[in-house]
XYZ file of C-alpha atoms in Angstrom:
652
model
C 23.179 24.498 -96.697
C 25.877 23.924 -94.024
C 23.409 24.955 -91.178
C 20.932 22.072 -92.529
C 23.586 19.363 -92.278
C 24.804 20.733 -89.026
C 21.353 20.689 -87.492
C 20.340 17.334 -88.729
C 23.730 15.913 -87.645
C 23.406 17.524 -84.177
C 19.872 15.956 -83.737
C 21.285 12.522 -84.701
C 24.365 12.777 -82.502
C 22.505 14.017 -79.409
C 20.141 11.035 -79.939
C 22.946 8.554 -80.226
C 24.885 10.094 -77.310
C 21.966 9.147 -75.207
C 21.628 5.735 -76.744
C 22.952 3.909 -73.654
C 20.634 5.813 -71.427
C 17.544 5.030 -73.421
C 17.176 1.654 -71.915
C 17.147 2.976 -68.406
C 15.729 6.654 -68.370
C 12.116 7.378 -69.155
C 11.530 8.569 -72.806
C 10.194 11.898 -71.506
C 13.309 12.665 -69.586
C 15.383 11.655 -72.600
C 13.386 14.148 -74.653
C 14.201 16.861 -72.236
C 17.941 16.064 -72.144
C 18.025 16.176 -75.954
C 16.111 19.316 -76.162
C 18.348 21.074 -73.635
C 21.553 20.061 -75.420
C 20.220 21.167 -78.879
C 19.398 24.625 -77.567
C 22.564 24.858 -75.804
C 24.492 24.164 -79.017
C 22.317 26.332 -81.385
C 20.405 28.884 -79.312
C 17.191 27.465 -80.730
C 14.548 25.501 -78.976
C 14.008 21.938 -80.182
C 10.757 20.019 -79.250
C 10.537 16.275 -79.344
C 6.944 15.152 -79.004
C 5.933 11.605 -78.233
C 8.462 8.862 -77.212
C 12.214 8.748 -77.818
C 13.386 5.186 -77.463
C 16.041 2.818 -78.497
C 15.442 0.119 -81.149
C 17.271 -3.161 -81.172
C 15.425 -4.981 -84.051
C 15.493 -4.878 -86.947
C 18.338 -2.472 -86.401
C 20.100 -0.990 -83.450
C 19.367 2.670 -83.109
C 16.913 5.297 -81.881
C 13.394 6.297 -82.912
C 11.828 9.634 -82.096
C 8.392 11.055 -82.454
C 7.571 14.486 -84.037
C 10.484 16.862 -84.134
C 10.303 20.628 -84.305
C 13.031 23.337 -84.350
C 11.994 26.950 -83.501
C 12.454 29.771 -85.967
C 14.253 32.968 -85.339
C 12.573 35.253 -82.657
C 11.723 37.782 -85.494
C 9.718 35.183 -87.609
C 6.033 34.876 -87.618
C 5.809 32.087 -89.988
C 5.981 29.004 -87.770
C 8.883 26.615 -86.955
C 12.004 26.464 -89.027
C 11.953 22.735 -89.142
C 9.451 20.097 -88.454
C 9.270 16.431 -89.039
C 7.007 13.480 -88.121
C 10.005 11.681 -86.838
C 13.385 10.368 -87.042
C 14.602 6.657 -87.419
C 18.432 6.260 -86.743
C 20.411 3.181 -87.250
C 23.922 2.571 -86.028
C 26.675 -0.130 -86.728
C 26.749 -2.128 -83.488
C 30.396 -3.312 -84.203
C 31.632 0.177 -84.644
C 29.753 1.255 -81.610
C 31.383 -1.417 -79.471
C 34.781 -0.163 -80.669
C 33.795 3.491 -79.579
C 33.105 4.751 -83.133
C 29.679 6.173 -84.082
C 28.889 4.788 -87.409
C 25.411 5.701 -88.671
C 24.102 3.175 -91.085
C 20.879 4.716 -91.645
C 18.854 7.782 -91.097
C 15.239 8.337 -92.157
C 13.805 11.736 -91.805
C 10.023 11.446 -92.035
C 8.108 14.337 -93.816
C 10.313 17.158 -92.908
C 9.139 20.715 -93.565
C 11.796 23.391 -93.703
C 11.284 27.065 -93.600
C 13.942 29.425 -94.791
C 13.387 33.142 -94.481
C 15.319 36.251 -95.064
C 13.951 39.531 -93.458
C 14.273 42.974 -95.017
C 17.638 43.649 -93.628
C 19.249 40.476 -95.240
C 19.301 38.431 -92.099
C 18.545 34.759 -92.438
C 16.662 32.444 -90.115
C 19.457 29.989 -90.431
C 21.913 32.211 -88.659
C 22.170 30.396 -85.266
C 23.511 32.280 -82.077
C 24.090 29.830 -79.407
C 24.466 31.107 -75.787
C 27.889 31.830 -74.542
C 27.044 30.855 -70.902
C 29.494 28.448 -69.328
C 28.511 24.845 -69.145
C 26.360 25.084 -72.212
C 28.854 23.681 -74.748
C 27.821 21.310 -77.348
C 28.806 17.660 -77.162
C 32.411 16.964 -77.017
C 34.658 14.989 -79.402
C 34.307 17.361 -82.269
C 35.652 16.789 -85.601
C 37.001 19.256 -88.187
C 33.594 19.945 -89.597
C 33.188 23.422 -88.157
C 32.332 22.207 -84.511
C 30.212 19.053 -85.706
C 31.088 15.812 -84.100
C 32.542 13.512 -86.635
C 30.235 10.778 -87.947
C 29.614 8.543 -91.001
C 26.324 7.641 -92.696
C 25.869 4.581 -94.942
C 22.452 5.874 -96.105
C 20.254 8.763 -95.220
C 16.681 9.139 -96.572
C 14.200 11.881 -96.537
C 10.641 11.158 -97.694
C 7.784 13.509 -98.607
C 9.596 16.534 -97.504
C 9.340 20.364 -98.383
C 11.265 23.529 -98.264
C 9.765 26.883 -98.274
C 11.611 30.128 -99.113
C 10.358 33.512 -98.094
C 12.114 36.737 -98.848
C 10.587 39.494 -97.000
C 12.529 42.129 -98.906
C 11.212 41.173 -102.322
C 7.981 39.507 -101.227
C 8.986 36.337 -103.069
C 7.604 33.117 -101.788
C 8.889 29.751 -103.242
C 7.983 26.155 -102.297
C 9.871 22.907 -103.075
C 7.483 20.044 -102.369
C 7.337 16.165 -102.555
C 11.000 15.911 -101.768
C 12.486 12.486 -101.805
C 16.231 12.432 -101.087
C 19.030 10.081 -100.323
C 22.432 10.915 -98.732
C 25.564 8.725 -98.352
C 28.546 9.730 -96.243
C 31.037 6.743 -95.858
C 33.531 8.876 -94.050
C 33.077 12.300 -92.268
C 36.113 13.731 -93.977
C 35.364 12.121 -97.338
C 32.961 12.613 -100.155
C 29.226 12.908 -99.493
C 26.719 12.116 -102.256
C 23.122 13.434 -102.529
C 20.277 12.531 -105.043
C 17.078 14.385 -104.783
C 13.681 14.673 -106.507
C 10.822 17.041 -105.880
C 8.622 19.732 -107.329
C 8.759 23.533 -107.740
C 5.557 25.217 -108.588
C 4.326 21.908 -110.065
C 7.498 21.318 -112.204
C 9.629 18.387 -111.667
C 13.030 18.941 -110.129
C 15.922 16.338 -110.080
C 19.360 17.115 -108.444
C 22.386 14.834 -108.114
C 25.703 16.001 -106.583
C 28.782 14.944 -104.813
C 30.887 16.984 -102.398
C 34.488 15.826 -102.382
C 35.367 16.627 -98.649
C 32.283 16.656 -96.245
C 33.984 18.002 -93.210
C 35.819 20.694 -94.950
C 32.529 21.685 -96.639
C 30.887 22.094 -93.205
C 33.662 24.276 -92.301
C 32.983 26.569 -95.274
C 36.086 25.653 -97.244
C 36.042 25.144 -100.978
C 35.779 21.499 -101.829
C 35.648 19.426 -105.081
C 31.964 19.641 -106.228
C 30.093 17.900 -109.011
C 26.404 18.894 -109.451
C 23.773 18.153 -111.960
C 20.284 19.923 -111.661
C 17.305 19.583 -113.899
C 14.143 21.726 -113.528
C 11.375 21.192 -115.936
C 13.007 21.457 -119.433
C 16.045 23.380 -118.143
C 19.386 21.878 -116.707
C 22.614 22.960 -115.328
C 25.790 21.208 -114.659
C 28.822 22.225 -112.625
C 32.084 20.573 -111.924
C 34.890 22.321 -109.855
C 35.133 23.618 -106.335
C 32.501 25.231 -103.959
C 32.705 26.768 -100.707
C 30.278 28.670 -98.369
C 32.465 30.742 -96.042
C 32.834 32.983 -97.869
C 30.713 31.941 -100.825
C 32.998 30.933 -103.583
C 32.850 28.788 -106.689
C 35.272 27.836 -109.644
C 34.923 25.242 -112.284
C 33.183 24.331 -115.498
C 29.649 25.328 -116.021
C 27.024 23.941 -118.576
C 23.475 25.351 -118.631
C 20.518 24.713 -121.079
C 17.383 26.849 -120.549
C 14.663 25.879 -122.793
C 12.105 28.556 -121.954
C 13.445 31.519 -119.787
C 9.819 32.823 -119.340
C 8.551 29.568 -118.028
C 11.565 29.026 -115.810
C 11.002 32.544 -114.192
C 7.327 31.760 -113.669
C 8.379 28.676 -111.789
C 10.284 30.957 -109.194
C 7.298 33.405 -109.177
C 9.223 36.090 -111.093
C 8.075 38.122 -114.119
C 9.356 36.926 -117.518
C 12.482 38.675 -118.515
C 11.821 41.164 -121.174
C 14.212 39.754 -123.801
C 13.674 40.186 -127.535
C 14.148 37.138 -129.825
C 17.895 36.721 -130.609
C 18.873 37.662 -126.998
C 17.580 34.467 -125.141
C 13.851 35.057 -125.356
C 13.302 31.331 -126.152
C 16.425 29.386 -125.532
C 19.760 29.906 -123.773
C 22.685 27.532 -123.739
C 25.964 28.271 -122.174
C 29.295 26.533 -121.417
C 32.490 27.829 -120.014
C 34.683 28.331 -117.052
C 33.273 30.331 -114.181
C 34.581 31.931 -111.033
C 32.207 33.140 -108.327
C 33.622 35.571 -105.752
C 32.424 36.357 -102.216
C 30.892 39.644 -103.494
C 28.744 38.043 -106.008
C 31.079 38.827 -108.843
C 31.395 36.343 -111.733
C 34.107 35.726 -114.272
C 33.504 33.803 -117.472
C 36.288 32.610 -119.552
C 36.229 30.420 -122.798
C 32.406 30.911 -122.785
C 30.247 29.615 -125.500
C 26.783 31.225 -125.414
C 23.698 30.613 -127.761
C 20.860 32.856 -127.670
C 18.012 31.812 -129.732
C 20.354 30.486 -132.425
C 22.889 33.490 -132.122
C 26.150 31.798 -131.209
C 28.746 33.805 -129.204
C 32.171 33.328 -127.856
C 32.468 35.212 -124.644
C 35.026 36.264 -122.060
C 33.551 38.544 -119.482
C 33.180 39.779 -115.966
C 29.929 40.529 -113.993
C 30.299 42.791 -110.979
C 28.217 44.916 -108.647
C 30.384 48.170 -107.996
C 27.420 50.368 -107.239
C 24.716 47.776 -106.392
C 23.940 47.547 -109.972
C 25.037 44.757 -112.367
C 27.988 45.809 -114.597
C 29.112 43.658 -117.432
C 32.551 43.962 -119.104
C 32.952 41.591 -122.004
C 34.667 40.659 -125.369
C 32.085 38.916 -127.674
C 33.026 37.333 -130.788
C 30.193 35.992 -133.146
C 29.228 34.737 -136.622
C 25.897 35.965 -138.103
C 23.675 37.614 -135.515
C 19.934 37.961 -136.079
C 18.869 40.929 -133.825
C 15.982 41.979 -136.134
C 13.583 41.720 -133.110
C 15.261 44.681 -131.562
C 13.553 47.023 -134.046
C 10.176 45.262 -133.983
C 10.674 44.698 -137.822
C 8.738 41.456 -137.933
C 5.650 43.245 -136.638
C 5.294 46.182 -138.985
C 5.665 46.903 -142.662
C 4.083 45.366 -145.858
C 7.280 44.357 -147.623
C 6.344 46.339 -150.880
C 9.106 47.286 -153.238
C 8.162 50.969 -154.290
C 7.646 52.910 -151.141
C 7.486 53.041 -147.419
C 5.791 50.511 -145.165
C 2.068 50.892 -145.890
C 1.118 51.347 -142.211
C 3.648 54.228 -141.688
C 6.109 54.440 -138.698
C 5.123 52.215 -135.759
C 3.280 53.864 -132.889
C 4.203 51.008 -130.390
C 6.065 52.155 -127.475
C 9.840 51.543 -127.563
C 10.772 49.680 -124.168
C 14.266 50.881 -123.460
C 14.144 50.098 -119.674
C 16.567 47.410 -120.298
C 19.244 50.079 -120.682
C 18.703 51.171 -117.011
C 19.190 47.634 -115.717
C 22.877 47.178 -116.421
C 26.085 49.290 -116.874
C 29.060 47.972 -118.818
C 31.517 48.036 -121.671
C 31.256 45.374 -124.489
C 33.541 44.876 -127.484
C 31.682 43.059 -130.217
C 33.251 41.464 -133.410
C 30.658 40.001 -135.491
C 30.601 38.606 -139.206
C 27.324 40.178 -139.897
C 24.391 41.717 -137.842
C 20.707 41.849 -138.999
C 19.056 44.556 -137.197
C 15.683 44.266 -138.904
C 15.609 47.807 -140.474
C 19.367 47.500 -141.556
C 21.750 44.812 -142.241
C 25.369 44.925 -141.449
C 28.390 42.921 -142.655
C 31.547 42.356 -140.636
C 31.213 44.606 -137.724
C 33.602 45.666 -134.954
C 32.123 47.938 -132.348
C 32.705 49.176 -128.729
C 29.463 49.432 -126.647
C 29.447 51.198 -123.362
C 26.279 51.590 -121.144
C 26.278 54.074 -118.305
C 23.065 54.886 -116.355
C 20.750 54.175 -119.233
C 22.854 55.658 -121.933
C 24.247 53.456 -124.591
C 26.984 54.570 -126.910
C 28.147 52.435 -129.830
C 31.498 53.439 -131.479
C 31.354 51.923 -134.862
C 35.153 51.180 -135.366
C 34.649 49.024 -138.556
C 31.251 48.342 -139.979
C 30.677 46.953 -143.538
C 27.161 47.450 -144.918
C 25.493 47.348 -148.210
C 28.761 47.111 -150.252
C 30.387 49.983 -148.434
C 31.725 51.009 -145.042
C 30.332 53.038 -142.122
C 32.207 54.723 -139.234
C 30.948 57.048 -136.432
C 28.845 56.790 -133.407
C 25.416 55.935 -132.410
C 23.718 56.966 -128.942
C 20.453 55.591 -127.341
C 19.540 57.423 -124.291
C 16.880 56.159 -121.823
C 17.791 58.215 -118.840
C 14.599 60.476 -119.150
C 12.332 59.178 -121.855
C 14.162 57.904 -125.079
C 16.360 59.647 -127.457
C 18.695 58.640 -130.264
C 21.548 60.238 -131.880
C 23.927 59.405 -134.762
C 26.967 60.961 -136.193
C 28.020 58.690 -139.165
C 30.175 58.716 -142.368
C 29.661 56.198 -145.042
C 31.363 55.454 -148.322
C 30.342 53.354 -151.174
C 26.927 52.309 -149.935
C 24.397 50.597 -152.399
C 21.416 52.736 -152.093
C 18.854 50.373 -153.620
C 19.106 47.624 -150.848
C 19.691 50.277 -148.186
C 16.566 52.269 -149.072
C 14.627 48.982 -149.468
C 15.447 48.046 -145.811
C 14.951 51.541 -144.411
C 11.996 52.674 -146.295
C 10.908 49.870 -148.718
C 11.954 52.062 -151.582
C 13.888 50.285 -154.527
C 13.899 53.034 -157.377
C 17.365 54.468 -156.681
C 20.185 52.290 -157.902
C 23.537 53.740 -157.172
C 26.570 53.788 -154.842
C 26.749 56.844 -152.369
C 28.844 58.586 -149.972
C 27.058 59.977 -146.995
C 27.844 62.092 -143.963
C 24.941 62.674 -141.523
C 24.329 64.129 -137.939
C 20.945 63.194 -136.537
C 19.025 63.611 -133.172
C 15.504 62.315 -132.366
C 13.456 61.851 -129.272
C 10.338 60.067 -128.551
C 8.872 56.722 -127.271
C 8.041 55.219 -130.559
C 9.137 55.179 -134.324
C 6.484 57.658 -135.228
C 7.626 60.037 -132.486
C 11.238 59.762 -133.369
C 10.530 60.361 -137.101
C 8.520 63.561 -136.245
C 11.135 65.044 -134.038
C 14.153 64.169 -136.226
C 16.690 67.081 -136.691
C 20.136 67.336 -138.091
C 22.069 67.843 -141.322
C 24.016 65.945 -143.873
C 25.560 65.540 -147.431
C 25.072 62.807 -150.090
C 26.996 62.124 -153.113
C 25.969 59.467 -155.741
C 28.043 58.063 -158.415
C 26.871 56.503 -161.790
C 23.466 54.902 -161.467
C 19.775 54.908 -162.456
C 16.438 56.208 -161.235
C 13.964 53.512 -161.816
C 10.255 54.187 -162.772
C 10.936 57.570 -164.437
C 12.418 58.456 -167.933
C 13.131 62.120 -167.717
C 14.720 62.400 -171.121
C 11.782 60.802 -172.805
C 9.409 62.892 -170.856
C 11.066 66.228 -171.635
C 11.560 65.420 -175.371
C 7.898 64.727 -175.823
C 6.335 66.668 -172.904
C 4.474 63.311 -172.239
C 3.840 62.113 -168.785
C 3.630 58.516 -169.937
C 7.255 57.996 -169.392
C 6.936 56.478 -165.867
C 6.228 53.117 -164.532
C 7.648 49.593 -164.978
C 10.719 49.659 -167.375
C 11.224 53.353 -167.375
C 14.543 54.698 -165.977
C 16.842 57.664 -166.106
C 20.455 57.086 -166.234
C 22.749 59.542 -164.510
C 26.520 59.993 -163.885
C 26.325 61.932 -160.669
C 23.949 63.357 -157.973
C 25.006 65.532 -155.138
C 23.105 67.295 -152.337
C 23.208 68.662 -148.870
C 20.149 68.923 -146.446
C 18.984 70.023 -143.130
C 16.215 68.443 -140.996
C 13.977 70.071 -138.520
C 10.862 68.490 -136.715
C 11.106 65.501 -138.973
C 11.078 67.596 -142.253
C 14.098 67.426 -144.585
C 14.869 70.448 -146.665
C 17.175 70.733 -149.751
C 17.792 73.409 -152.233
C 21.095 72.509 -153.986
C 20.587 69.037 -155.657
C 22.584 68.761 -158.842
C 21.920 65.941 -161.120
C 24.241 65.084 -164.176
C 23.393 62.481 -166.895
C 24.537 61.935 -170.515
C 21.454 63.704 -172.056
C 20.224 65.510 -169.003
C 21.231 67.950 -166.135
C 18.994 69.090 -163.456
C 18.670 71.165 -160.345
C 16.459 70.422 -157.466
C 14.907 71.661 -154.234
C 12.027 70.866 -152.058
C 11.122 69.191 -148.852
C 10.596 65.551 -147.516
C 8.351 65.057 -144.493
C 9.943 62.080 -142.952
C 7.352 61.903 -140.112
C 4.445 61.832 -142.556
C 6.355 59.951 -145.233
C 5.553 62.531 -147.862
C 7.471 64.828 -150.278
C 7.026 67.906 -152.258
C 10.023 68.254 -154.441
C 10.730 70.082 -157.688
C 13.373 68.905 -160.188
C 14.136 71.275 -163.035
C 15.963 69.327 -165.701
C 17.546 70.307 -168.976
C 17.275 67.801 -171.829
C 20.106 68.266 -174.354
C 18.609 67.501 -177.933
C 22.128 67.978 -179.704
C 25.599 66.601 -179.015
C 26.922 70.210 -178.690
C 24.514 70.977 -175.892
C 22.432 73.442 -177.883
C 18.727 73.170 -178.200
C 18.104 72.606 -174.407
C 14.564 72.143 -173.130
C 13.909 73.093 -169.593
C 10.739 72.081 -167.928
C 10.123 71.705 -164.028
C 9.093 68.303 -162.972
C 7.219 68.199 -159.624
C 7.109 65.187 -157.361
C 4.372 65.230 -154.665
C 2.489 62.974 -152.263
C 3.391 59.898 -150.109
C 6.687 58.529 -150.975
C 5.152 55.026 -151.454
C 3.174 56.368 -154.353
C 4.426 59.734 -155.426
C 2.772 61.715 -158.344
C 4.812 63.270 -161.077
C 3.865 66.386 -163.023
C 5.386 68.597 -165.776
C 4.746 72.404 -165.295
C 4.369 73.035 -169.043
C 3.367 76.647 -168.306
C 6.768 77.260 -167.131
C 8.577 75.900 -170.118
C 11.321 78.470 -170.949
C 10.950 81.254 -173.520
C 13.983 79.760 -175.472
C 11.902 76.756 -176.095
C 8.813 78.852 -177.279
C 11.133 81.024 -179.593
C 12.915 78.014 -180.907
C 9.654 76.283 -181.695
C 8.238 79.435 -183.626
C 11.424 79.801 -185.656
C 11.303 75.973 -186.357
C 7.750 76.397 -187.712
C 8.705 79.464 -189.771
C 11.648 77.831 -191.412
C 9.463 74.862 -192.348
C 6.783 76.981 -193.755
C 9.298 79.054 -195.749
C 10.994 76.034 -197.186
C 7.605 74.554 -198.158
C 6.548 77.924 -200.048
C 9.870 78.117 -201.682
C 9.641 74.624 -203.043
C 6.160 75.178 -204.386
C 7.111 78.440 -206.015
C 10.430 77.011 -207.364
C 12.495 79.635 -205.748
C 15.811 79.674 -203.866
C 16.375 82.538 -201.463
C 19.746 84.053 -201.651
C 21.878 84.438 -198.648
C 20.309 86.968 -196.362
C 17.206 87.116 -198.366
C 13.728 86.041 -196.948
C 11.388 83.792 -198.681
C 8.927 86.578 -199.052
C 11.657 88.778 -200.638
C 12.650 86.061 -202.940
C 9.009 85.278 -203.877
C 8.490 89.082 -204.749
C 11.675 89.044 -206.777
C 10.544 85.900 -208.575
C 7.206 87.459 -209.320
C 8.833 90.710 -210.567
C 11.120 88.765 -212.821
C 8.143 86.720 -214.280
C 6.076 89.834 -214.861
C 8.984 91.393 -216.764
C 9.419 88.499 -218.940
C 5.523 88.523 -219.758
C 5.590 92.107 -220.742
C 8.609 91.749 -223.086
C 6.967 88.891 -224.871
C 3.915 91.278 -225.676
C 6.168 93.850 -227.387
C 8.078 91.336 -229.565
C-alpha cells in the first residue's frame, strides 16, 4: 500500500506547492503544472479536469475537480485511479511558519484499480523518467522520497478498489469504502479506520502504523491491525514492512465459515473434511513472515471444528509447492469424516454394513497439494472406521505419497506398530505393514465390519496392499498375508459343543456361545479373497481345525470347521462332524455335514446299541454272562442247563 499513500500524498503536496500561485494563475494553467510535476515524479500521466482553485473560507486550502491517474501501459482496464475531486485544507499558522500541516483531505468517490499481469508485474510499479530536470518536488523527508507532511484528518467517501489477477483470472471488488486517516506527525504513528463491502459482505478494518515515514520507506514498523469480514476476523500486533515484505508478531484469527469466506473472494471452497476446518477455524500464536513467503508459527493454538491442537511449524515454498514441517500435540481428535463413516453403514451388531463397501470416489487430491513432515502426538484419534488411543506418529508427504510411521499407538486395549502408506501419485493405493498385540477383537471387528460375535484378545501381523478409487475397489483389490493368534475368549451366537453332542442345528442365535482357549491361523489374500487352511481351535470340550475362503470384496465367506467334541474327561469318545459356514458375513448360514460323520462314531453307536440290547435280554432271562462270554452263548448255556434239569426230574 506504500504506492497508494505516496501517490495521494504527492497529489496533495503538488497542489499545496502551487497554493500561492492559485490566486494569480488561471486554473487551467495550474492543472497543467500539477499534471506535469506528477508525471515527472511517477512516470504516470495525471489528468485534472475542471478547475483547480484555492479556498479561503471556511478553510484555507485547495479544491480540485475530477482527478485521474493513468494505468500501466500494458493495462486495458482503464485508469489506475479516478476520483470526483479532492478537497485539501491546511493549517494557516503552520503555513506562515513555512511548514505544510494538512488539517484535512477529502477524497471524493475514488476508484482504484490494482492489476497484476501474468508475469507477476503489478500496475503499481511506477517508473519515473530519468531525464534531467524532471525531479520531484524538493524538501523530501525520510519517507522514501515523499515530502514530509502531517494530516489531522483525511477522509475517503464512497470509494472502491478493484483487484484483477490476469494469471489466475481472479477479479475482486471492494466497494462502498468510507475511510478516515490521521497522521499528526509524518515520522510518527498513522491510524486508519475503514468500512466497506466485499462481494456484498461487510468489511471493517482498523489499524495503526507506528512510524509512517519508515513504513513508506519499506522498513518494518510497529503495526496493530484488526480486520473483520462477514463473520470472520483477524487481529495482528507486531511489526510489518514492505521492502522486503516481512511481518512478525502475535496473530489471532477466527474463521466461522471457510467455504463462505472463499466464496467472498471468488475462490472455490477448500475441500476440507469435518474435523480439519470445514466449518470453523480459530488460531492464535506468534508468526513470522519472510520475504519469500515463508511463515513460522510458534506457540500456536489451533482449533479445527472442535479439534484443539498445539502447533509449532514452518510453511515454506522450496519448489513452488507449499511444504509444512510441524510438531502437533492434541487431545482427543475426531477425524471420522476422513473415512466417510458418517455416510455409510447401518450400525447393526452382527455383520457388515448393510450397504456393503462404499462406491463413493475417494478424493485424495489433497495429498498432491502439499509436501511436509508432521509429528503428531494425540491422546486419542477417532478415524471413523477405527478408533485409536494415545498415538505418536510421524507423517511425511512427498509428491502425493503419505507415509505414517506408527511409533506408539494404543488401540482396543492393545498396541499397534508399523507403517501405513496412502499414495495418490497415480490413482489411489494404500498399503500397511502392521504388528499388533493384545487387541480386543469384539470392538475392533465391530468398528471395521460391524461384527460383534468374536470376543477375545488377539496378536496380529499383517502386510496388505490395495488400489482403487473407492472403498469397494480397494476391498476387491486387496492382497497380502498375515497371522493371527487369539487367547481365551468366546464365539457368540454358536454353541459348537451342544450342536455336536446332539447333532442339532438349533444351538445357534442369541445366548448361544462357544468358549475357547486359543485360536491360531495364518492367511493369504489375493484379489480381495482371504484364504486359510491351518486354523487351529482349542477349547475345554472341543478342538477344531478349519479352512476356507473369505471374500472381503463381496463380504461373503465359505468356511469349514471340523470340530471334535470330547464326551469324556480322558478325551475318548470323540465326535467329529464338519460345520459349514456360508453366505454373507452379516447373516451367515451354519450347517452340519451329517453324512461326513466319522466311522468311529457310527461303530461306537452300533456297539452301544448292542450292549444295551444284550443287557436287556440278560435281565429278562436272568442270566449273567461270564467274562468273555456273549449274551447269546450265556442264553444257550442257560437254556441247556434248564433242559437238563427238566429231564432229570422226569427220571426221578
